[in-house]
Coordinates of C-alpha atoms and ligand atoms in Angstrom, one line a residue:
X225 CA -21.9 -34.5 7.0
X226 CA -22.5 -34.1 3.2
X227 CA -19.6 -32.1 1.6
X228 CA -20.9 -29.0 -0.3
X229 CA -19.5 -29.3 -3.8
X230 CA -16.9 -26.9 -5.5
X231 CA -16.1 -26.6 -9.1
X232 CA -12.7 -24.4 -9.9
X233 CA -12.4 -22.6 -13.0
X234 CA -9.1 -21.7 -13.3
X235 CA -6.3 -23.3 -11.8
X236 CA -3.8 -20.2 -12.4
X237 CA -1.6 -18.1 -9.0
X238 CA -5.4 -17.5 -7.0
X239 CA -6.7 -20.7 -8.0
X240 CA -3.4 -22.8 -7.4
X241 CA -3.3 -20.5 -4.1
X242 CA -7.4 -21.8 -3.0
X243 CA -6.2 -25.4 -4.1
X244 CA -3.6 -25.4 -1.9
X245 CA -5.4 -24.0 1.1
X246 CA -8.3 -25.3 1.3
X247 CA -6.0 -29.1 1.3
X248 CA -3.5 -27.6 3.7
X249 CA -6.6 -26.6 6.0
X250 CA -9.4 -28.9 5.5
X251 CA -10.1 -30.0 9.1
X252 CA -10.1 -26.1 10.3
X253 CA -12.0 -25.2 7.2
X254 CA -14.7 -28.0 7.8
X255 CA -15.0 -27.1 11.4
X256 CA -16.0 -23.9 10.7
X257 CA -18.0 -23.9 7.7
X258 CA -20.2 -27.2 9.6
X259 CA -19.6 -29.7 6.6
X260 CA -16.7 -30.1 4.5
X261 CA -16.0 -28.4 1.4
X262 CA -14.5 -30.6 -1.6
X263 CA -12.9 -29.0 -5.1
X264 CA -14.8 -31.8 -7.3
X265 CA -13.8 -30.6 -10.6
X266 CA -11.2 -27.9 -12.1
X267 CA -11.4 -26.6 -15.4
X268 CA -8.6 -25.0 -16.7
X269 CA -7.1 -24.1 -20.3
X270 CA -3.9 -25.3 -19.4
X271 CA -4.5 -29.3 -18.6
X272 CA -1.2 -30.2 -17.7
X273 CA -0.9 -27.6 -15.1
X274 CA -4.1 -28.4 -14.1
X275 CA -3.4 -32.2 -13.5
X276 CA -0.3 -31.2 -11.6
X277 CA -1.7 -28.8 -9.7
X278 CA -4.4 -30.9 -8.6
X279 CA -2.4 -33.8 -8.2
X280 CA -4.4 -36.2 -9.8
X281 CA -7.1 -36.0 -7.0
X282 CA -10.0 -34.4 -8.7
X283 CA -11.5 -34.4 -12.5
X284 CA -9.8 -31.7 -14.3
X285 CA -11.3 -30.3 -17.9
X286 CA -10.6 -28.0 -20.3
X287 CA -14.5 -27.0 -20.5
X288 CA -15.0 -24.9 -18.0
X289 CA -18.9 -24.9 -19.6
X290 CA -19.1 -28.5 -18.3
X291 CA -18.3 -27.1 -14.7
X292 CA -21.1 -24.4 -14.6
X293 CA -23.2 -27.5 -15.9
X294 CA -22.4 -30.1 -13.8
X295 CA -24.9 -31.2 -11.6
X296 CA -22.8 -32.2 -8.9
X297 CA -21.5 -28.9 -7.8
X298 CA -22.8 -26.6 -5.7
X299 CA -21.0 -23.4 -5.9
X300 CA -18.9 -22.2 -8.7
X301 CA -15.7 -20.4 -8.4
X302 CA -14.8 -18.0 -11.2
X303 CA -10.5 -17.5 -11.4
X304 CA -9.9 -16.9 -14.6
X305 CA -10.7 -13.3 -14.9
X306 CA -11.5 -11.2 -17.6
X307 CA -15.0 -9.7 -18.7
X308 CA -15.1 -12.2 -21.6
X309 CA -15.6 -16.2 -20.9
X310 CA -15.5 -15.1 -17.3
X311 CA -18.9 -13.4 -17.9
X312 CA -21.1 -16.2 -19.6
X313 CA -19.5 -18.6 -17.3
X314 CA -20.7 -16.1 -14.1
X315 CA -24.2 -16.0 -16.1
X316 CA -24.5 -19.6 -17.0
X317 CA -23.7 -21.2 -13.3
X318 CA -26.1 -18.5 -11.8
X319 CA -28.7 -19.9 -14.3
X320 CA -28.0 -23.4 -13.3
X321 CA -28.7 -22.3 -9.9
X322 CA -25.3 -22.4 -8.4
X323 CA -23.5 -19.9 -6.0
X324 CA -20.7 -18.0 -6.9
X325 CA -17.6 -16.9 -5.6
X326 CA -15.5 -14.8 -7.5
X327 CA -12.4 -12.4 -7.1
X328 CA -12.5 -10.9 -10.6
X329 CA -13.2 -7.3 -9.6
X330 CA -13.1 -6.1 -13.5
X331 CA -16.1 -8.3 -14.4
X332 CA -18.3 -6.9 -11.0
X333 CA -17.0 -3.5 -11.6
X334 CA -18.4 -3.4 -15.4
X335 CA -21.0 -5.9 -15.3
X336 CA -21.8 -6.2 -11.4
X337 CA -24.9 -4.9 -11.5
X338 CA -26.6 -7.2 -14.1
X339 CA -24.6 -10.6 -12.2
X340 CA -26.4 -9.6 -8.9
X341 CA -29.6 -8.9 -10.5
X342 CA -29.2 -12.1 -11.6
X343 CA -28.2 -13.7 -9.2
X344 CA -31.0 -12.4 -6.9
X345 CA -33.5 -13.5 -9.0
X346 CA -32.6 -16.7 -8.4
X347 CA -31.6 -16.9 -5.1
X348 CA -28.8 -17.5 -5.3
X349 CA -25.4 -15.6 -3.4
X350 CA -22.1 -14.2 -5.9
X351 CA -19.6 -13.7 -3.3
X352 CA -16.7 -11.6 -3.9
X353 CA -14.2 -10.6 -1.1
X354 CA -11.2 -11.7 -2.7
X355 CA -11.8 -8.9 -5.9
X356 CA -10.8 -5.9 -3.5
X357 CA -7.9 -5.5 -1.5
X358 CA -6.8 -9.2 -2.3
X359 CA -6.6 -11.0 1.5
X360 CA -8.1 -8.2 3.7
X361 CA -11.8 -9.0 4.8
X362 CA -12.7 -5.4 3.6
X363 CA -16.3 -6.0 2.0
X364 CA -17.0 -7.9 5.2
X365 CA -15.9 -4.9 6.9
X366 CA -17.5 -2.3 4.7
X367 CA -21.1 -4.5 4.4
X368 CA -21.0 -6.1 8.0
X369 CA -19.2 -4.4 10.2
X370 CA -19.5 -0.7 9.9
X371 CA -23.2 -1.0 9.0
X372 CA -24.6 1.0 11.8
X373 CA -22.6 4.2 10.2
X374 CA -23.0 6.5 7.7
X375 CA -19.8 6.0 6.0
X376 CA -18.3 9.4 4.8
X377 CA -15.5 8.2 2.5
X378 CA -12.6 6.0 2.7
X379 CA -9.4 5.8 0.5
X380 CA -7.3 2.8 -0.5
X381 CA -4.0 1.6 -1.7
X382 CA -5.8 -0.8 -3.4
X383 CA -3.2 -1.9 -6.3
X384 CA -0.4 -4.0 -4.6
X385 CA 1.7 -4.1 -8.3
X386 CA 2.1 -0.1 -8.3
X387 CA 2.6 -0.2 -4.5
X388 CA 4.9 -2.3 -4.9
X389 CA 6.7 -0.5 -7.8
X390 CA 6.8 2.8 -5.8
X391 CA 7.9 1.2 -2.7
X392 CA 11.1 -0.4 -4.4
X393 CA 11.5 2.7 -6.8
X394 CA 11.8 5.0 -3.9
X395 CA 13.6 2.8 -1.6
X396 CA 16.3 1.0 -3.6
X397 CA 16.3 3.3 -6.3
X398 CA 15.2 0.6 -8.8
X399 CA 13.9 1.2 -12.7
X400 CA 10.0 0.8 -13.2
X401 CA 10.6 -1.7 -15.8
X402 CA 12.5 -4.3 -13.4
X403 CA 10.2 -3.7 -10.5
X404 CA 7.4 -4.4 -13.0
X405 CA 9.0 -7.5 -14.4
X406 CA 9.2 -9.0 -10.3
X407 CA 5.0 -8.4 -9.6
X408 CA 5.0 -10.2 -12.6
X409 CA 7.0 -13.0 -11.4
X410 CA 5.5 -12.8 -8.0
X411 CA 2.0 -13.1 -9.5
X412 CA 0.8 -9.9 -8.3
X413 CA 0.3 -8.9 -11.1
X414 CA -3.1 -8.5 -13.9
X415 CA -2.4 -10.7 -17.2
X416 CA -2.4 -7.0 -18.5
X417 CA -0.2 -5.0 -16.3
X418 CA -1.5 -1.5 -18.1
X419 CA -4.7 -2.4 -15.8
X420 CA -2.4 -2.2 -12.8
X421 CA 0.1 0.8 -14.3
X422 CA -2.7 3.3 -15.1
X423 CA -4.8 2.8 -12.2
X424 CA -7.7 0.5 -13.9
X425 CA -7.3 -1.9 -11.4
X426 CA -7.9 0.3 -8.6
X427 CA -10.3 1.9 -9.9
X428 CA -12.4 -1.4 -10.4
X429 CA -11.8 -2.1 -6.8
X430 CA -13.0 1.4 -5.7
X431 CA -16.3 0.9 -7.5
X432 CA -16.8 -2.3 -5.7
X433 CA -16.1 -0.7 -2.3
X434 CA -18.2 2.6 -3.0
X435 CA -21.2 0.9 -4.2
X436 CA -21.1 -1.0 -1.0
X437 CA -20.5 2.1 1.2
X438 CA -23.5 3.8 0.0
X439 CA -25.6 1.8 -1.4
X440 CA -25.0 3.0 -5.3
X441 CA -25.1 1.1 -8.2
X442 CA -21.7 0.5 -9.8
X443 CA -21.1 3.2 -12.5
X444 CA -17.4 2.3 -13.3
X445 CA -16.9 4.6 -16.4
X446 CA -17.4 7.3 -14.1
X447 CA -14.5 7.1 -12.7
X448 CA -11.6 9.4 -12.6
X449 CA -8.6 7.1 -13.0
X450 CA -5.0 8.5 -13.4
X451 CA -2.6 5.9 -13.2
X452 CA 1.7 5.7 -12.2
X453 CA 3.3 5.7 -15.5
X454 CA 3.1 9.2 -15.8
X455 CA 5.0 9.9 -12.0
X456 CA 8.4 11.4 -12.1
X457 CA 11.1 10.3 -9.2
X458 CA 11.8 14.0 -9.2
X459 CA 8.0 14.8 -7.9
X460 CA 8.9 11.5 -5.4
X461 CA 11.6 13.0 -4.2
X462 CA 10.2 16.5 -3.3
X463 CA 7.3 15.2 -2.0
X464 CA 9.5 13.9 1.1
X465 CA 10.8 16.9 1.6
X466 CA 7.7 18.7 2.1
X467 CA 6.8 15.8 4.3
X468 CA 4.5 13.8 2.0
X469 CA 5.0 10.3 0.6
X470 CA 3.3 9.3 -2.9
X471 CA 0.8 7.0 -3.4
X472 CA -1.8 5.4 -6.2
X473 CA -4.9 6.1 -3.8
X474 CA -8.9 5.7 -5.1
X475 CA -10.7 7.7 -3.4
X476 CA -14.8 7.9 -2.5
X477 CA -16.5 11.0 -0.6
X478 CA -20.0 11.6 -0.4
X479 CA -20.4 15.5 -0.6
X480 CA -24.1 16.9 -1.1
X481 CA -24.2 16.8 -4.5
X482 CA -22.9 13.2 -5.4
X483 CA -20.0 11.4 -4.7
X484 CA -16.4 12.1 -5.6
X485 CA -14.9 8.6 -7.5
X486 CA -11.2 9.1 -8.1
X487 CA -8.2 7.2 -8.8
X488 CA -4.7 9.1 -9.1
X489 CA -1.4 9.7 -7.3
X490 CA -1.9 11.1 -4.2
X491 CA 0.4 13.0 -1.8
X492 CA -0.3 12.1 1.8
X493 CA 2.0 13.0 5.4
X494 CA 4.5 10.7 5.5
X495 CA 3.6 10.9 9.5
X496 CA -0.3 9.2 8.7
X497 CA -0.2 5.2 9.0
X498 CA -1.4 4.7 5.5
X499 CA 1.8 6.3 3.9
X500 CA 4.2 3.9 5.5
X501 CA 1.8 1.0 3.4
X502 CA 5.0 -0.7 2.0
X503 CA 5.4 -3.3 -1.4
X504 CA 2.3 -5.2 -2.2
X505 CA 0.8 -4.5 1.0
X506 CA -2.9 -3.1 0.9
X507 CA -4.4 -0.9 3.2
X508 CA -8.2 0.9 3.2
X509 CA -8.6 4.1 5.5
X510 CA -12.8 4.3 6.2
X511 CA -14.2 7.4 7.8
X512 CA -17.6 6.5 9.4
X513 CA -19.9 9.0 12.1
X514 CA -20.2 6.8 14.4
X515 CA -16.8 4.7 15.0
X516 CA -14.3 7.6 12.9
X517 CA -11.7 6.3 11.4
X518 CA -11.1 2.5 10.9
X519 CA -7.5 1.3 9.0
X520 CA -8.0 -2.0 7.3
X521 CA -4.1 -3.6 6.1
X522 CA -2.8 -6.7 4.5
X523 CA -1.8 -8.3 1.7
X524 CA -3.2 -7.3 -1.2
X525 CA -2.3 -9.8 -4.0
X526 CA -1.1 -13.6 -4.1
X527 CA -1.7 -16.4 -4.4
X528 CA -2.4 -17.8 -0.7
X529 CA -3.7 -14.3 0.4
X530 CA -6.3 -14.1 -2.2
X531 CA -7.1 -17.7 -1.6
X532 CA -7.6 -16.6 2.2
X533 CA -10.6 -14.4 0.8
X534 CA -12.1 -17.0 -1.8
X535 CA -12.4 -19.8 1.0
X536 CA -13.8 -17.5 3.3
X537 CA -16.7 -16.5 0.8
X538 CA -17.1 -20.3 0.3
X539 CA -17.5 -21.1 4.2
X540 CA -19.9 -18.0 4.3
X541 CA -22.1 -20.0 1.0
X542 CA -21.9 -23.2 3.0
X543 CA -23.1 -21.7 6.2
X544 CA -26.0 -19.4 4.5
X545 CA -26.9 -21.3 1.8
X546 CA -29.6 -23.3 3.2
X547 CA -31.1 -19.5 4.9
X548 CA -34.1 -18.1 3.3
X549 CA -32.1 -15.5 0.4
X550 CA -34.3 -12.8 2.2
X551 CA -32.4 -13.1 4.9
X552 CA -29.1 -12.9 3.8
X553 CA -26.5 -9.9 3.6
X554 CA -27.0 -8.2 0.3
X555 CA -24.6 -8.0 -2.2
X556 CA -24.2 -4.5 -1.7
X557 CA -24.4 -4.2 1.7
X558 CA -28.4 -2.3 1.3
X559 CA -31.6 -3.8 0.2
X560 CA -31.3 -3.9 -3.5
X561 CA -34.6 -1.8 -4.1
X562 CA -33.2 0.6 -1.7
X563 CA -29.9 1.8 -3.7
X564 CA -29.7 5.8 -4.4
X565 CA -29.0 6.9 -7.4
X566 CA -26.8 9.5 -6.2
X567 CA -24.7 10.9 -9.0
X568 CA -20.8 10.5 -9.5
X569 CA -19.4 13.6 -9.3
X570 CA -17.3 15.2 -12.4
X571 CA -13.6 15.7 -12.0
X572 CA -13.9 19.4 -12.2
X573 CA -16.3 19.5 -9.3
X574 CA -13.8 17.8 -7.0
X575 CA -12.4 19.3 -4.2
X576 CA -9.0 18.1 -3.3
X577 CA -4.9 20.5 -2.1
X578 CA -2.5 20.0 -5.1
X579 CA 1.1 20.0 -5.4
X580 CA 2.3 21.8 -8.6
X581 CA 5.8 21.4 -9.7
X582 CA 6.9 23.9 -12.4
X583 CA 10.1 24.9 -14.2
X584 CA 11.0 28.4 -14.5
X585 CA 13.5 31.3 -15.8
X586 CA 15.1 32.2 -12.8
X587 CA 14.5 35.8 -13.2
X588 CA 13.1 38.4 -11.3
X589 CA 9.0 38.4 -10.7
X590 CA 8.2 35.0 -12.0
X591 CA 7.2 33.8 -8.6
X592 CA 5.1 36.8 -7.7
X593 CA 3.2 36.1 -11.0
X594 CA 2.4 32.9 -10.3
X595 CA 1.6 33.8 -6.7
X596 CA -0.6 36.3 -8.4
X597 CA -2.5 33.5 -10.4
X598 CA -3.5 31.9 -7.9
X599 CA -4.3 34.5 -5.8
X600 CA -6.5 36.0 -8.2
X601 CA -8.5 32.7 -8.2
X602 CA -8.7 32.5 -4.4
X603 CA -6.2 29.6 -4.2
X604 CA -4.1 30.2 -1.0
X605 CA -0.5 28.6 -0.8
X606 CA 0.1 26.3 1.7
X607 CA 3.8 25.7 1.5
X608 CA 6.6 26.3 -1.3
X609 CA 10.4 25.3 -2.4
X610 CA 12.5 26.9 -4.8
X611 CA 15.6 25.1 -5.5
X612 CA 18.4 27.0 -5.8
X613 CA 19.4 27.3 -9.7
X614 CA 22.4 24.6 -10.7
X615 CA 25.5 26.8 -11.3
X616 CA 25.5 28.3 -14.4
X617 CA 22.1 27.0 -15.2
X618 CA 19.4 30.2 -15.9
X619 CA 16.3 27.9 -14.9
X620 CA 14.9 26.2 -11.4
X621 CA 12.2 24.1 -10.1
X622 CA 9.3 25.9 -7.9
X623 CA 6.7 23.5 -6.1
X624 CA 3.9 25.0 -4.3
X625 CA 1.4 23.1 -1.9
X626 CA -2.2 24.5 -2.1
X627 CA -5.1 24.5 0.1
X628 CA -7.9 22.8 -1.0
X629 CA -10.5 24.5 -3.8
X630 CA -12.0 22.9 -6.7
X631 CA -10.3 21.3 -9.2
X632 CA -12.3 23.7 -11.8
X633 CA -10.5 26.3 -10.0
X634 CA -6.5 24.7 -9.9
X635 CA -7.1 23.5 -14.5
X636 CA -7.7 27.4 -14.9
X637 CA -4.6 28.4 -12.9
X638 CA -2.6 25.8 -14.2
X639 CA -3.3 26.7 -17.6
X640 CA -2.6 30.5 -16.9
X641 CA 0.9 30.0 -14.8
X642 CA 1.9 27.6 -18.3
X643 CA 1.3 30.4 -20.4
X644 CA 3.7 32.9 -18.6
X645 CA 7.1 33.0 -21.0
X646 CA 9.2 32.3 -17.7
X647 CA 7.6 29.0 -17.1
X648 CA 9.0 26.5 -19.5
X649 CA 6.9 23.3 -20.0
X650 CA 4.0 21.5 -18.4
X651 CA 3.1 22.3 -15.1
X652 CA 3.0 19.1 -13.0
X653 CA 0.3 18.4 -10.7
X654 CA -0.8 15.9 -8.3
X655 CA -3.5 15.8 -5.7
X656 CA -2.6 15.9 -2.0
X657 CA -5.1 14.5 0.5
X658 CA -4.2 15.2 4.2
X659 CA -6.8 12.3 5.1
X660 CA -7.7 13.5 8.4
Ligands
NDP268 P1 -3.9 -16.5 -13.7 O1 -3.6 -16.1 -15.1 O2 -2.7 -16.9 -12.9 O3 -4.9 -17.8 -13.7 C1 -6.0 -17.9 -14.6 C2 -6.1 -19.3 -15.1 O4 -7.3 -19.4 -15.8 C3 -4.9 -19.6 -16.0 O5 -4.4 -20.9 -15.7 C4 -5.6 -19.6 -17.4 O6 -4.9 -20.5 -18.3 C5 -7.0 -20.1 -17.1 N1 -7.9 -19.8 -18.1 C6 -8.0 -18.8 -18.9 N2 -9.1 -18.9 -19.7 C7 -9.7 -20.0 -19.4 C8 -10.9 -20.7 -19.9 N3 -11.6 -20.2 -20.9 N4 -11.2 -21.9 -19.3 C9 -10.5 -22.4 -18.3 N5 -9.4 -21.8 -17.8 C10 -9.0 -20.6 -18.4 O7 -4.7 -15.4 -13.0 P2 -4.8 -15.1 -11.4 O8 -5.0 -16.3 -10.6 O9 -3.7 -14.1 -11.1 O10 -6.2 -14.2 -11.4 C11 -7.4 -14.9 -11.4 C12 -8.5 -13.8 -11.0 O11 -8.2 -13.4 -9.7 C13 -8.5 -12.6 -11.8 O12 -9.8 -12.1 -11.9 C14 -7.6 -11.6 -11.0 O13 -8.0 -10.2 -11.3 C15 -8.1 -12.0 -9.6 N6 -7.1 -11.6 -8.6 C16 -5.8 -12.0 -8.7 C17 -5.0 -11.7 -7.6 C18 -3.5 -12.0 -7.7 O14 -2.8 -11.7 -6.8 N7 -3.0 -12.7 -8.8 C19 -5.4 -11.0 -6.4 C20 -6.8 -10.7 -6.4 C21 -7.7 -11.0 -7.5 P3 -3.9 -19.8 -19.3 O15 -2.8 -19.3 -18.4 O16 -3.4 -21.0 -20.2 O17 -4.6 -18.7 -20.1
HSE269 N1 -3.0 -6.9 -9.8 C1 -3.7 -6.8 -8.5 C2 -2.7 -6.0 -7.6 C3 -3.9 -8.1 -7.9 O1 -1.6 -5.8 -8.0 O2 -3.2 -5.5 -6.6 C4 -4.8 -8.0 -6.7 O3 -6.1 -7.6 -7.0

């Protein structure tokens, strides 16, 4: 049968990876998609790589504008990244009446809404598993399979680079900056690592994934997003000793009056699966009436792993896109005239347990003022440690574990227990999520 077309833009660690792949596993690939699908030209800024890469079998550019325009190609896939060049290219081959397959999750989380507008307009299919959670089939998942449920919220480790960097920080006691330095090298990852670090990346992926649980538009800037750089190995440290590990979670709920969109470090029981999530591995927890709970785990980041995603978005075009676009699976899982506009929550309005770490004058009556505090505001303690004072040291660590109450409620304590003289500094929090 007729191959179905492909042009590559972007020849880089997920484009190499869907190069490679879709070579190694042609036959298997051809059997299932029904016809067989051919890269037919690569553009890439980088030529030589390109060429090398590509090993002299296909046309290779430097225009990746004479990709989107070539008549020849059927489907388009976008791995360059970026909401720049990536974005007129995106535009242009939806124009030119191409599919699209994409794993840029920064360009769908900002401008997702106007590329499937777009794209729907034209009938034409923008597919995009590979931009969240790297190789695990979780939009499938989230859009196809769990569709019969009312999903209730899910949480992620959806960043493999800071999963990665906590995993090898706690267990071989390694410096940020070297564990960084190896995503790098191991292509996990962004070109800008501050999108990994402070939690951008995740949060990008977490729009993606709540838009598609509940049928909302994407609204990234209204996102909570607190990323790693900030985490001390102290906080790591007593965290296990309470029984919790620490991760960079994004979080969706849907409460009555909107739905909660937050990225930060999370405490969770070592004991739950999703805490033992180790190095670049990904893993999405979804709570849905019907089935409960449903864990979702792989790799996250790579080059063959993301490729595993791409491929399968371009056997899903091949298969579908001869079907009437009516009668396809919307991009966002719901009819696009029948997205809510349920509103994204503020921070403050959150609900969410907190572990507070605090250094104090070890002196009679400090902790029953800060017990007081929160007391007073109807914050009840779930567990505490005080560490013994180092000898000859007049100051000691207290962490408390809280129940859950609003977020409004833990800024007003937290400001009051850092005003007591006994407490010297900040008071550090992070949010605790017993993800039952
Ligand atoms: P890379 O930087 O490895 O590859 C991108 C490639 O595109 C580079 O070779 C780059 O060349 C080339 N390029 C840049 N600008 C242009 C242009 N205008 N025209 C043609 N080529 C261009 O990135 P990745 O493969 O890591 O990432 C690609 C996409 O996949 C991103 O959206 C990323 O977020 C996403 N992703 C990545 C994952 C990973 O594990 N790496 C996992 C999941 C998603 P040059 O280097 O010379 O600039
Ligand atoms: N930089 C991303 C990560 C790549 O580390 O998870 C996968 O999206």
């Amino acid at each position: 049968m007729k191959p179905i077309n492909v042009g590559l833009l972007g020849i880089g660690t997920v484009g190499g990876g869907t190069f490679t792949v879709l070579s190694r596993n042609e036959a298997e690939i051809t059997r299932r998609a029904g016809r067989p699908i051919r890269i037919v030209q690569v553009a890439d800024k980088n030529l030589e790589l390109a060429k090398q890469v590509a090993g002299g079998k296909v046309a290779v550019t430097d225009d990746a504008f004479a990709v989107v325009s070539n008549p020849e190609i059927d489907i388009v896939v976008e791995l360059i990244g970026g909401y720049g060049v990536a974005k007129d290219l995106v535009l242009k081959a939806i124009e030119n009446g191409k599919h699209v397959v994409t794993a840029n999750k920064a360009l769908l989380a900002v401008h997702g809404n106007e590329i499937f507008a777009a794209a729907q307009q034209k009938g034409v299919m923008v597919g995009f598993e590979a931009a969240v959670a790297g190789g695990i089939p979780i939009i499938k998942a989230l859009r196809e399979g769990l569709a019969a449920n009312r999903i209730q919220w899910l949480a992620g480790i959806i960043n493999g680079t800071t999963n990665f960097i906590l995993s090898e920080m706690r267990d071989k006691g390694l410096s940020f900056d070297a564990v960084l330095k190896e995503a790098q090298r191991l292509g996990y990852a962004e070109a800008d690592p501050t999108f990994d670090i402070e939690g951008i990346d995740a949060a990008h992926k977490l729009r993606i994934m709540a838009a598609i649980a509940f049928g909302i538009p994407m609204q990234f800037d209204k996102a909570y997003v607190e990323g790693i750089s900030k985490l001390e190995a102290a906080d790591i440290k007593y965290a296990e000793q309470l029984g919790y590990r620490i991760k960079l979670l994004g979080i969706t709920r849907r409460k009555e009056a909107g739905v909660e969109l937050r990225v930060h470090p999370t405490l969770i029981p070592a004991k739950r699966l999703i805490a033992n999530v180790e190095g670049a591995m990904n893993a999405v927890l979804v709570q849905a009436d019907a089935v409960g709970a449903t864990l979702y785990y792989g790799k996250g980041a790579g080059a063959e792993p993301t490729a595993s995603a791409v491929i399968a978005d371009l056997v899903e075009v091949t298969r579908l896109h001869t079907a009437d676009p009516q009668n396809r699976v919307p991009h966002l899982a719901f009819q696009p005239d029948r997205l809510s506009d349920v509103p994204v929550l503020p921070m403050a309005e959150v609900e969410t347990a907190y572990y507070l770490r605090m250094r104090v004058q070890d002196k009679p009556g400090v902790l029953a003022d800060i017990t007081r505090i929160l007391a007073d505001s109807q914050i009840s303690i779930d567990a505490m440690i005080q560490k013994e004072p180092a000898e000859g040291e007049g100051e000691t660590d207290i962490i408390i574990l809280t129940h859950v109450c609003k977020e409004s409620a833990a800024n007003t304590v937290i400001g009051k227990i850092e005003a007591l003289a006994a407490v010297l500094g900040k008071v550090t929090r992070i949010r605790l999520e017993e993800l039952q």
